[in-house]
Backbone as CSV, one residue per row, in Angstrom:
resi,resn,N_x,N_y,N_z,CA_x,CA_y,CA_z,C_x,C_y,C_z
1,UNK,41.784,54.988,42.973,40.713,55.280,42.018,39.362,55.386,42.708
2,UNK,39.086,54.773,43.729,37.979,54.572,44.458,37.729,55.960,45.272
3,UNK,39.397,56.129,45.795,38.525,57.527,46.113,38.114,58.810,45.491
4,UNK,39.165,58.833,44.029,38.501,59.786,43.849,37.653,59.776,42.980
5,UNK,36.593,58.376,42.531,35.510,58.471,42.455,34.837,59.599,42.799
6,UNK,35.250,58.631,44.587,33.868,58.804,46.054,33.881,60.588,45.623
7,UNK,35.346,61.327,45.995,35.316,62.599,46.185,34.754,62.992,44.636
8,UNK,34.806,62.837,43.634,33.970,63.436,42.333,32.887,63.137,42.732
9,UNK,31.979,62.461,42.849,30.692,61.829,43.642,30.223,62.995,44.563
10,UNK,31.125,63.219,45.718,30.550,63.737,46.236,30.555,65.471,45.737
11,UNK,31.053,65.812,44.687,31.773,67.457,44.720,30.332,67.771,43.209
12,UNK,30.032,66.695,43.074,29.106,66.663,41.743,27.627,67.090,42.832
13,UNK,27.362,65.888,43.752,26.241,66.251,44.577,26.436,67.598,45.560
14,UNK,27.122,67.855,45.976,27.122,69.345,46.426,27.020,70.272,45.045
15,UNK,27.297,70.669,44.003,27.155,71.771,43.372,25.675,71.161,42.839
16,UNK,24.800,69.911,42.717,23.464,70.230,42.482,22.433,70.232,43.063
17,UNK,22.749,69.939,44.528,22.352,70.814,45.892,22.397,72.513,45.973
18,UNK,23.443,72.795,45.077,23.186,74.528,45.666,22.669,74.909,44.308
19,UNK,22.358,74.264,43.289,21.907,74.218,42.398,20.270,74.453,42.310
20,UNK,19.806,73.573,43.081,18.587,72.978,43.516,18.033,73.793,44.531
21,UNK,18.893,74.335,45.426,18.588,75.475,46.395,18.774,77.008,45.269
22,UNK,19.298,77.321,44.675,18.879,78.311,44.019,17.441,78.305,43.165
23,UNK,16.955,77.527,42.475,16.136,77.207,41.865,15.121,76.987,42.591
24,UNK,15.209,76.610,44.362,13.797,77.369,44.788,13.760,77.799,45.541
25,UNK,14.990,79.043,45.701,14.971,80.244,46.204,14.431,81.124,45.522
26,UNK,14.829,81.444,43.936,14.200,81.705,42.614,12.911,81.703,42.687
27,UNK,12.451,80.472,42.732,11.038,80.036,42.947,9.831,80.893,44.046
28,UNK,10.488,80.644,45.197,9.855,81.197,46.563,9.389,82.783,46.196
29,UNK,10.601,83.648,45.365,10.838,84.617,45.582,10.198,84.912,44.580
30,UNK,9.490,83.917,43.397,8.775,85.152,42.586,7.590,84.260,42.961
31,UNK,7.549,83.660,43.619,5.786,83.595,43.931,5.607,84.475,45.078
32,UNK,6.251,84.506,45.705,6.190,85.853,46.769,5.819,87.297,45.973
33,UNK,6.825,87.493,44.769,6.361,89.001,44.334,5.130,88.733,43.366
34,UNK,4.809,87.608,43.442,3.828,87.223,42.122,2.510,87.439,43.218
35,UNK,2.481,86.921,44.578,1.296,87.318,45.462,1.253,88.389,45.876
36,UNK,2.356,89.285,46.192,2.190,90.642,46.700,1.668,91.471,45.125
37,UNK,1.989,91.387,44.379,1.696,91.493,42.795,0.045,91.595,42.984
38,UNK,-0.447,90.316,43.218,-1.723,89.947,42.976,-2.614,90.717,44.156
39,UNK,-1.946,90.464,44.833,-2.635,91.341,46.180,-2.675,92.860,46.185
40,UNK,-1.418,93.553,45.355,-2.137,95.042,45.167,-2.794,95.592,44.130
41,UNK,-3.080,93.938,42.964,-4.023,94.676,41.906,-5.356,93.838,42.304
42,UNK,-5.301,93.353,43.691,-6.798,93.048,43.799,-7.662,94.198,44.210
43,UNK,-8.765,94.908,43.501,-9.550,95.843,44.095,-9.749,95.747,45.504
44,UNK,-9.941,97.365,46.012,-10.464,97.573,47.375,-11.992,96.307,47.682
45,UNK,-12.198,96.081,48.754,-13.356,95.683,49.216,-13.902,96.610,49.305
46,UNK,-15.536,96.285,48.797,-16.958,97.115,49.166,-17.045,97.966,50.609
47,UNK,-16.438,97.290,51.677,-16.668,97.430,53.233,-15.506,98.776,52.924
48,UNK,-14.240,98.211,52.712,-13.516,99.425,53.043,-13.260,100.945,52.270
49,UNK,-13.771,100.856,51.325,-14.508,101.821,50.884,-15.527,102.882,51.606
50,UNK,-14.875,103.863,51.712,-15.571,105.204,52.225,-17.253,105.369,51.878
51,UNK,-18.053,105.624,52.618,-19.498,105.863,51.944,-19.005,107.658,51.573
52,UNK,-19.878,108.035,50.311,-19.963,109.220,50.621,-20.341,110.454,51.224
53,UNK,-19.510,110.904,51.719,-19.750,111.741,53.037,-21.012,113.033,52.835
54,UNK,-21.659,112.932,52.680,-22.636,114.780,52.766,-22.221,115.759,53.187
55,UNK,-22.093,116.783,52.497,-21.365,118.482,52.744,-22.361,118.961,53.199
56,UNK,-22.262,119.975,53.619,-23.569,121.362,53.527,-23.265,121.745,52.397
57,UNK,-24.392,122.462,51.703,-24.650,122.939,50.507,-24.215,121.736,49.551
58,UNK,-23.643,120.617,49.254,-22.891,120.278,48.585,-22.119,120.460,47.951
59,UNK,-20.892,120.766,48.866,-19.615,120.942,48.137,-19.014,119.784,48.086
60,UNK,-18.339,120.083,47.167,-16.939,118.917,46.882,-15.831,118.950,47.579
61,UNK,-15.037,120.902,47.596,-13.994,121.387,47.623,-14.354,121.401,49.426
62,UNK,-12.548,121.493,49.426,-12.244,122.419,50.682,-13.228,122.905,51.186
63,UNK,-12.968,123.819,52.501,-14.107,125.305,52.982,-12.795,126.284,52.345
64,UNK,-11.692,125.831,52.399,-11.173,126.666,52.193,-10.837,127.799,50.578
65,UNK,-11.128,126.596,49.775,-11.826,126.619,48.317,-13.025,127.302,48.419
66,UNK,-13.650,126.928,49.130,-15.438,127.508,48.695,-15.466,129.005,48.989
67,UNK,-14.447,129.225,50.295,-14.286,130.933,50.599,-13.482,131.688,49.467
68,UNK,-12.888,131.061,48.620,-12.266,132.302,47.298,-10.211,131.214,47.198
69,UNK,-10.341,130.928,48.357,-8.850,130.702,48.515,-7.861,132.030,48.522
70,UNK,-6.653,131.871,48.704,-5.570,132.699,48.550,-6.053,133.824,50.671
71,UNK,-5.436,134.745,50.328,-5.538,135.119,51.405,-6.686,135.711,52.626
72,UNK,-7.688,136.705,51.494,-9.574,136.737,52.482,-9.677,135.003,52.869
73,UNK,-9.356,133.602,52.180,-9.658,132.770,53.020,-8.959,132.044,53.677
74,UNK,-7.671,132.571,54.314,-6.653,132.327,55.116,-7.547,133.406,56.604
75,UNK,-7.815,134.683,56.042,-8.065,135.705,57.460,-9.439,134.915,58.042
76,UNK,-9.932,134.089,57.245,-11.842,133.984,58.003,-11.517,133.036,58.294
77,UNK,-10.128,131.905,58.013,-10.431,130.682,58.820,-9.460,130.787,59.760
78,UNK,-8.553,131.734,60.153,-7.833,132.199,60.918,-6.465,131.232,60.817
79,UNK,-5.696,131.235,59.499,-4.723,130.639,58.835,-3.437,131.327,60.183
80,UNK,-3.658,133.039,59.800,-2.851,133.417,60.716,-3.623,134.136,61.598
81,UNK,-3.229,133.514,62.546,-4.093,134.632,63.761,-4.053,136.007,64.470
82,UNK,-2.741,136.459,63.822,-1.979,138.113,64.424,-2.779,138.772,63.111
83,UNK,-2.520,137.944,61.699,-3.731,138.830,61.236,-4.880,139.030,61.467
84,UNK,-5.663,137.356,61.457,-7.072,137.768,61.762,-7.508,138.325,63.026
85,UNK,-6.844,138.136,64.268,-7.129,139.158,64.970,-6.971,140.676,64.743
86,UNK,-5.518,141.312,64.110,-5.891,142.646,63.567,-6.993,142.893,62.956
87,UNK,-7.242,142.256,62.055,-8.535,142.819,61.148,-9.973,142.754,61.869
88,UNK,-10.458,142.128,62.902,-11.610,141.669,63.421,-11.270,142.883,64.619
89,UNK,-9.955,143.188,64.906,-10.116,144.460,65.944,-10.252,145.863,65.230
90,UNK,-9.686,145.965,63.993,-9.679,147.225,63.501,-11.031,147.126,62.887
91,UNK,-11.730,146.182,63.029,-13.396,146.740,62.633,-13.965,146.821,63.929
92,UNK,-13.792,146.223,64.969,-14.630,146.610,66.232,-14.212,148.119,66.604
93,UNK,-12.868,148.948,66.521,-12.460,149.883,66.471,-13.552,150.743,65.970
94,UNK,-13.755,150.454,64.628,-14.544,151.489,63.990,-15.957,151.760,64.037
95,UNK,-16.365,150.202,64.632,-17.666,150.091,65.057,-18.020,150.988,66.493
96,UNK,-17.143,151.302,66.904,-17.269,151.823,68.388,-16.642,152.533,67.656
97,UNK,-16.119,153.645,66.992,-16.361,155.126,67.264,-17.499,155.170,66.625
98,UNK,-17.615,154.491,65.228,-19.414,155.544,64.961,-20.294,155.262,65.667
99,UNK,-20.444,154.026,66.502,-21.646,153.515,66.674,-22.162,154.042,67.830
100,UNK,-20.689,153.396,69.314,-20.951,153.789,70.762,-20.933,155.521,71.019
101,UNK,-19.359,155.720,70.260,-19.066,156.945,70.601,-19.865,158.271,69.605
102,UNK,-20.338,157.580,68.532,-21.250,158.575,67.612,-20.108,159.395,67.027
103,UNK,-19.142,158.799,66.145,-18.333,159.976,65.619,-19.072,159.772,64.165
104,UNK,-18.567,160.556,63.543,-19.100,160.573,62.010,-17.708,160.466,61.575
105,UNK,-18.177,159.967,60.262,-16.787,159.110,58.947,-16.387,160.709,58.556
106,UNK,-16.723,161.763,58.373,-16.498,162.868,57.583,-15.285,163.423,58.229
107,UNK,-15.835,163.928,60.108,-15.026,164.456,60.794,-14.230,163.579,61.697
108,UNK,-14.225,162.114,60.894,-12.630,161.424,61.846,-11.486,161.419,60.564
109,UNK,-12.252,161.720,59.027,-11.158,161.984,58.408,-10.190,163.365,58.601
110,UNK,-11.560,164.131,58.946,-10.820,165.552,58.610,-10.035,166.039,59.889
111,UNK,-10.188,165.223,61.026,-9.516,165.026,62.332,-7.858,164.684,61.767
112,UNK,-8.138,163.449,61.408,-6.918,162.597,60.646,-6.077,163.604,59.814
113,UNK,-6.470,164.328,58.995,-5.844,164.953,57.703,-5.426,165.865,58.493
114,UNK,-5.945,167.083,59.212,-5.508,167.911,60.483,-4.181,167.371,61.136
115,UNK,-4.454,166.383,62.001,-3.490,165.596,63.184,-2.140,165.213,61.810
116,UNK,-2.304,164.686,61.099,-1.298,164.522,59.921,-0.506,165.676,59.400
117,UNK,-0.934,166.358,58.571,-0.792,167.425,58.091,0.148,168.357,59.114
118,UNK,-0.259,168.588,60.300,0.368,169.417,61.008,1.244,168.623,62.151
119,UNK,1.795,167.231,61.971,2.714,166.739,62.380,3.543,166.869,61.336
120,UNK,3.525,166.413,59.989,4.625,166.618,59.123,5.167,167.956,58.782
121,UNK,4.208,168.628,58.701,4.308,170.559,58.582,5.672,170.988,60.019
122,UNK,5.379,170.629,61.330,5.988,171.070,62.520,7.370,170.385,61.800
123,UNK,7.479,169.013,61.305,8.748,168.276,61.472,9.672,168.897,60.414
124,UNK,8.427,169.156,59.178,9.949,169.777,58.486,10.170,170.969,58.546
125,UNK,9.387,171.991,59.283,9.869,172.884,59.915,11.178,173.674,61.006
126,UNK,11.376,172.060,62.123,11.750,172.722,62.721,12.483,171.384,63.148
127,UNK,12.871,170.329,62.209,14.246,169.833,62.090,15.347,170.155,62.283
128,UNK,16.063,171.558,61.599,17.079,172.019,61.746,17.305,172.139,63.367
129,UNK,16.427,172.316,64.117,16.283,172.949,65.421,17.250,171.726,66.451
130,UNK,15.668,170.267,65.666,16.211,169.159,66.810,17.257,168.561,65.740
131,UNK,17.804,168.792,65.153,19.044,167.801,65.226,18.602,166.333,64.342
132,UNK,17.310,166.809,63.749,16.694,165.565,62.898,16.352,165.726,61.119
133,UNK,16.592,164.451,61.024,16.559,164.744,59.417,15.062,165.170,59.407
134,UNK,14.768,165.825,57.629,13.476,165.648,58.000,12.883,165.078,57.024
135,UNK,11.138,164.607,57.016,10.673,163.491,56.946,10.357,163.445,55.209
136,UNK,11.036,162.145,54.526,10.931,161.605,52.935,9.038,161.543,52.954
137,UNK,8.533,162.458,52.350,7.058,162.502,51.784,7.438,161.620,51.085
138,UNK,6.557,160.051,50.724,6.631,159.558,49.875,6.279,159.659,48.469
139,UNK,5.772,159.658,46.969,5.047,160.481,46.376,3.857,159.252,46.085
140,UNK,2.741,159.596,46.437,1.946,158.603,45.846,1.509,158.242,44.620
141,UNK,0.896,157.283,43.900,0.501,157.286,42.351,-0.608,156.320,42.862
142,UNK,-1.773,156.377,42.764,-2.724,154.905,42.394,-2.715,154.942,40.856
143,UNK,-2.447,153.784,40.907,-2.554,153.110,39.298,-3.909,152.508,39.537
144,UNK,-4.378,152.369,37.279,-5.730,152.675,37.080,-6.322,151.036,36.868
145,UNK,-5.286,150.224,37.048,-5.686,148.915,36.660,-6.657,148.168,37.926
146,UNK,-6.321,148.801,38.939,-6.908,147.853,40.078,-8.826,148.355,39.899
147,UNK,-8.906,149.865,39.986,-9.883,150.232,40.086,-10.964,150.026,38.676
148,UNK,-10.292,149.940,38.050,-11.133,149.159,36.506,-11.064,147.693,36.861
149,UNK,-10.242,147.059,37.452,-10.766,145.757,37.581,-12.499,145.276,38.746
150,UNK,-12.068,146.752,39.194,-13.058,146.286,40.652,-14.209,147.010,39.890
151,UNK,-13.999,147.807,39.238,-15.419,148.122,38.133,-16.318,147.607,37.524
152,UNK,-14.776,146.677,36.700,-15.603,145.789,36.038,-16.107,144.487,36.630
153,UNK,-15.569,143.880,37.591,-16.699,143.030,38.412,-17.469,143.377,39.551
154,UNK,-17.765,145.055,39.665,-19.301,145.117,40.280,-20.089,144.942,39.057
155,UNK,-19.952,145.416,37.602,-20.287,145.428,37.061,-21.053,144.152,36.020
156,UNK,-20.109,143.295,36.264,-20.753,141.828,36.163,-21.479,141.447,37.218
157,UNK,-21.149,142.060,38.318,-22.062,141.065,39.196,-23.902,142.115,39.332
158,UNK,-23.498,143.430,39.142,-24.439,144.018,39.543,-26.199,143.670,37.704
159,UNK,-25.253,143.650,36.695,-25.906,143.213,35.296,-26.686,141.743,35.919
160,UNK,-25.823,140.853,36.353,-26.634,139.163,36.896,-27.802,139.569,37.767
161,UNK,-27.435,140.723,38.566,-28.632,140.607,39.842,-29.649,141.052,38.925
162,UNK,-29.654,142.501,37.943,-30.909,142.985,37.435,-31.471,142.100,36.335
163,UNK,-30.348,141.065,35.510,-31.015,139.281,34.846,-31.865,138.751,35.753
164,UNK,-31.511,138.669,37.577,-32.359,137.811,37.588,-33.397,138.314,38.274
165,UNK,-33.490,139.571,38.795,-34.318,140.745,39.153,-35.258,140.345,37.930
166,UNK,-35.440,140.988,36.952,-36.164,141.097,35.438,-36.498,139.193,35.227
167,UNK,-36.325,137.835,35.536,-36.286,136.976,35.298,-37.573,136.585,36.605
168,UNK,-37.139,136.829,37.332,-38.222,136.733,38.580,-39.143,137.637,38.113
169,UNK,-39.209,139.057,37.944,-40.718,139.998,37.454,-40.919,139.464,36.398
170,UNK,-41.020,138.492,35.499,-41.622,138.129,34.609,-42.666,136.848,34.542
171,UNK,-42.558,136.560,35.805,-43.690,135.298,36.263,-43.146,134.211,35.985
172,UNK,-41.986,133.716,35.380,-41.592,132.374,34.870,-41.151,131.279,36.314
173,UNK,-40.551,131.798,37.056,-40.049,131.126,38.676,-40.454,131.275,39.396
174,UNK,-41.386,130.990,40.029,-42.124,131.178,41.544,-41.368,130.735,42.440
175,UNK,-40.514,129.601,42.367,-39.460,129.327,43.429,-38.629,130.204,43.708
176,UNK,-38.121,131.261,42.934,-37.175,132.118,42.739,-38.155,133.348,43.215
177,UNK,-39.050,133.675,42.934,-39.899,134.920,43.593,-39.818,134.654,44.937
178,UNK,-40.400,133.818,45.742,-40.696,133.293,46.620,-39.413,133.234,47.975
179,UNK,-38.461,133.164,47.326,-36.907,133.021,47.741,-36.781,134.464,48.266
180,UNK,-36.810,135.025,46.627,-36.184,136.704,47.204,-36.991,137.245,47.523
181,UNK,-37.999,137.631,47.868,-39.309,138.114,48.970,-39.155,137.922,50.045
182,UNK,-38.990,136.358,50.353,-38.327,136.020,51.857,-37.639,136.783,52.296
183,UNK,-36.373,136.877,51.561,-34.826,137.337,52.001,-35.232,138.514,52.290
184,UNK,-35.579,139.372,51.117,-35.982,140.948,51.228,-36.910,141.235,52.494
185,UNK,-37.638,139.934,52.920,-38.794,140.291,53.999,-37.580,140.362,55.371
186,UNK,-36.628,139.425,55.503,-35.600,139.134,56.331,-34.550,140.213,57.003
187,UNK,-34.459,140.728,55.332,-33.723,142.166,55.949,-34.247,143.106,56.285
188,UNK,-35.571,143.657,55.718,-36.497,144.278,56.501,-36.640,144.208,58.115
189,UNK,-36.895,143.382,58.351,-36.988,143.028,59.639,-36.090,143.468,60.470
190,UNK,-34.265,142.681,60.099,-33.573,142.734,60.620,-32.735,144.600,60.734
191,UNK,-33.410,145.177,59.474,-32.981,146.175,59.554,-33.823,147.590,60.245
192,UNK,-34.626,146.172,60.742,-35.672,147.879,61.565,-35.241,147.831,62.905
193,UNK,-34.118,146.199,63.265,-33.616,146.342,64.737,-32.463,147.148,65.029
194,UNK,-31.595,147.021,63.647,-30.200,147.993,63.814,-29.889,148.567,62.340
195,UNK,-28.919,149.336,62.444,-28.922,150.013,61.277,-27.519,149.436,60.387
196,UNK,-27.162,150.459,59.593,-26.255,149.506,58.308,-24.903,149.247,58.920
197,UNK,-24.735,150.154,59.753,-22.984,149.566,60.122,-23.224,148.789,61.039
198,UNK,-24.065,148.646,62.134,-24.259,147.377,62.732,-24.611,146.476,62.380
199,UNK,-25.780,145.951,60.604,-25.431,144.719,60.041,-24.446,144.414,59.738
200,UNK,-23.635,145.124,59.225,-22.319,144.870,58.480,-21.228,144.383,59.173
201,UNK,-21.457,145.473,60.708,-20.112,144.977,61.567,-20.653,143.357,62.136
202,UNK,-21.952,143.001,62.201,-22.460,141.395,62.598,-22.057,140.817,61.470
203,UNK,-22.277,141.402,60.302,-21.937,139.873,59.274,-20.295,139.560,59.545
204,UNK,-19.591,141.037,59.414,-18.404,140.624,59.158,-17.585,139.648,60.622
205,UNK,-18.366,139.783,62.107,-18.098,139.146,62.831,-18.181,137.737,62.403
206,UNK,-19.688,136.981,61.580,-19.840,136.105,61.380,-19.233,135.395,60.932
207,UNK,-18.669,136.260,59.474,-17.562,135.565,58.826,-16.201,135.471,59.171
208,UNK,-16.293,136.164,60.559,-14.779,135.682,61.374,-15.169,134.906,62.358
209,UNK,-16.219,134.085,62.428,-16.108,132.697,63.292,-16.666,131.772,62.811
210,UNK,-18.067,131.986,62.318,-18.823,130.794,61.619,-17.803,129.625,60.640
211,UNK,-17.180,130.696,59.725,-16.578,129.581,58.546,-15.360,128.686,59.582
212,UNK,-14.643,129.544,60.566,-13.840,128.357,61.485,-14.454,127.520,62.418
213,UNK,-15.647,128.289,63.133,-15.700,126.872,64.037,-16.752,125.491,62.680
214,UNK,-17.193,125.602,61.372,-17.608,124.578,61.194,-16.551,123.942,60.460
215,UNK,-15.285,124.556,59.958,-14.540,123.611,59.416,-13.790,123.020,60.720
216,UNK,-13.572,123.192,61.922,-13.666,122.768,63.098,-14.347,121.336,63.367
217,UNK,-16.150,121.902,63.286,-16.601,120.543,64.117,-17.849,120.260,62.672
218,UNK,-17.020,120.492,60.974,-18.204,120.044,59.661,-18.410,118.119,60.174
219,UNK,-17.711,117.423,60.930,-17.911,115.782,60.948,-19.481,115.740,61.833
220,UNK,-19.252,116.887,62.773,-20.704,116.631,63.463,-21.753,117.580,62.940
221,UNK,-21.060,118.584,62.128,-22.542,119.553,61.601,-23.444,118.946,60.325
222,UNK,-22.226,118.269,59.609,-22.960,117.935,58.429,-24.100,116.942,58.868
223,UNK,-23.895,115.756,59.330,-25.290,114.809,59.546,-26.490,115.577,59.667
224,UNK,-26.628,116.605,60.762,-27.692,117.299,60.780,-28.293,117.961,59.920
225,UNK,-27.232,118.898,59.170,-27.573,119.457,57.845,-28.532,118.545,57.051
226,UNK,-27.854,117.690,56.855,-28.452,116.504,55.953,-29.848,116.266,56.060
227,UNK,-29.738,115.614,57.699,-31.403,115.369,57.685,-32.360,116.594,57.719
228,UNK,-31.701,117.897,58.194,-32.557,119.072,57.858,-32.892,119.589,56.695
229,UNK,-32.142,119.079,55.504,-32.261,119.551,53.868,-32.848,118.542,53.376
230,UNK,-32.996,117.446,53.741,-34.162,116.117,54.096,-35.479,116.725,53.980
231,UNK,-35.490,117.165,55.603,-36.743,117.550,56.336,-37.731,118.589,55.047
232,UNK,-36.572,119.573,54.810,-37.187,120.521,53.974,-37.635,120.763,53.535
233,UNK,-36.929,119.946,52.352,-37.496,119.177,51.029,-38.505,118.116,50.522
234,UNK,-38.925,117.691,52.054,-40.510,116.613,51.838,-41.078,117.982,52.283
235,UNK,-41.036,119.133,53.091,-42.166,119.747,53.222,-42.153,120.756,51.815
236,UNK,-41.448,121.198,51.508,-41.682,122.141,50.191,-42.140,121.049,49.033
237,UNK,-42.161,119.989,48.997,-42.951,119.305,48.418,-43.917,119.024,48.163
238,UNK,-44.858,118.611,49.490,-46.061,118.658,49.930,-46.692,119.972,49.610
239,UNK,-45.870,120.917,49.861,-46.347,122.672,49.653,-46.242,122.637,48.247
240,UNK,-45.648,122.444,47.625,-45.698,122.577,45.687,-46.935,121.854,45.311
241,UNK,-46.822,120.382,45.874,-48.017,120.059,45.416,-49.441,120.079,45.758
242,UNK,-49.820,120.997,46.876,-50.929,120.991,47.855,-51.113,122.528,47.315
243,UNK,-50.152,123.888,46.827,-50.135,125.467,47.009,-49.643,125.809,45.393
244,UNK,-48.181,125.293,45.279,-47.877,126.389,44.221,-48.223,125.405,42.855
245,UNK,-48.429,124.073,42.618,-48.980,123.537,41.402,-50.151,124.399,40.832
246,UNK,-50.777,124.698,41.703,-52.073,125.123,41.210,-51.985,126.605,41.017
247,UNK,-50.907,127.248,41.291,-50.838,128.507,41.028,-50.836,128.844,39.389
248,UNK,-51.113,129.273,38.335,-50.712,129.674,37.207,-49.825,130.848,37.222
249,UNK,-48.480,130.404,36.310,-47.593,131.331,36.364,-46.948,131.307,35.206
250,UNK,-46.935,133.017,34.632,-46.299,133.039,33.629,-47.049,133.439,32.587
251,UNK,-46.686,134.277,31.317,-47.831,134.501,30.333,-48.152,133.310,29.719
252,UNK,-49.433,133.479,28.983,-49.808,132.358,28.356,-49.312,132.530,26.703
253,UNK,-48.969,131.100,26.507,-48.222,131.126,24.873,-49.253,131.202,23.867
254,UNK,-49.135,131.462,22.995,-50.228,131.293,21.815,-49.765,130.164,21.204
255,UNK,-50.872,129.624,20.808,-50.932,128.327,19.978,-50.335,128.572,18.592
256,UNK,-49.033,127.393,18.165,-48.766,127.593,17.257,-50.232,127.282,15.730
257,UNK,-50.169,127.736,14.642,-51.117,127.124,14.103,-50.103,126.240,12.887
């Protein structure tokens, strides 16, 4: 009888030993998920928190957003480079025949239509001869949707410029006069050094490097920006309030009675 007390005795204290070990294994394990718990709904710290960064111009978006997206801003940031190199060569191409070589747009078409014309003319001529099929003219159609679309947004855009053309001649913005006078004084200038296809072929260079090398190196351009749109802006300040406060601008209202 004694022993099997002892052995009930002992078979009782082992099952509330593993008893007792479950219960704070249990334990361990939800204060463990109860601190990891607590620890990822404790807010970020102040410190690790990002300051906000300064854009140029202040953007929010991408560069790649701010250029239009979709593919013109795949070619200017050089997404693919077999394209954007085609396209940046087939304008230096053209820049050097009118420019270096002095051809005119009239007679490199009518060169073209010639050199065309009388390659396809010879081929289906004289196919039977070589032993070659001859050549599927494709038939062309332009459809009318593209060119009404591009209508209608010169057309919006060209109505905004003469809004704000007519908005500026009416004396109400001097900041806005002041702006486009500049600009207009700018291209003047620039256009008494070269003429229109050489601005055009410079801008369009521009916009095949400028927009890549600053999304490149925007971590070191922006600071500067910053303090230069800083700088600016205490001096056009000083100038508003020292020059254009005192300017009167704008008709004068009549008094209601």
């Amino acid at each position: 009888m004694a022993e099997e007390t002892e052995s009930m005795q002992s078979a009782v204290e082992s099952v509330m030993e593993k008893i007792s070990e479950k219960i704070h294994g249990h334990d361990s394990s939800s204060s463990s998920d109860s601190d990891s718990d607590s620890d990822h709904e404790k807010p970020a710290s102040p410190s690790s928190v990002k300051a906000k960064i300064y854009r140029l111009f202040g953007r929010e978006r991408p560069l790649h957003h701010v250029l239009g997206g979709g593919k013109p801003a795949d070619v200017f940031l050089w997404r693919n480079k077999k394209i954007s190199a085609g396209v940046l060569g087939g304008a230096t191409a053209i820049w050097v025949l009118f420019e270096l070589i002095e051809y005119h747009l009239l007679t490199l078409l009518c060169h073209i239509s010639i050199l065309s014309l009388a390659v396809l003319f010879l081929w289906s001529n004289v196919h039977t001869f070589i032993h070659k099929t001859p050549p599927r003219i494709p038939q062309v159609h332009l459809p009318e949707e593209p060119f009404l679309q591009i209508a209608s947004a010169l057309t919006i855009e060209l109505n905004q410029a003469l809004e704000l053309l007519r908005d500026i001649a009416s004396g109400r913005n001097l900041k806005k006069f002041l702006v486009v006078v500049a600009a207009f004084w700018v291209l003047s200038v620039v256009g008494s050094w070269c003429n229109f296809l050489t601005l055009f072929y410079t801008s369009f260079v521009l916009l095949h490097t400028v927009p890549v090398l600053y999304e490149k190196y925007e971590d070191k351009v922006d600071p500067f920006a910053e303090k230069a749109v800083i700088e600016i802006k205490k001096q056009y300040a000083v100038f508003d309030a020292n020059v254009l406060s005192k300017i009167p601008t704008g008709p004068l209202k009549s008094k209601k009675v």
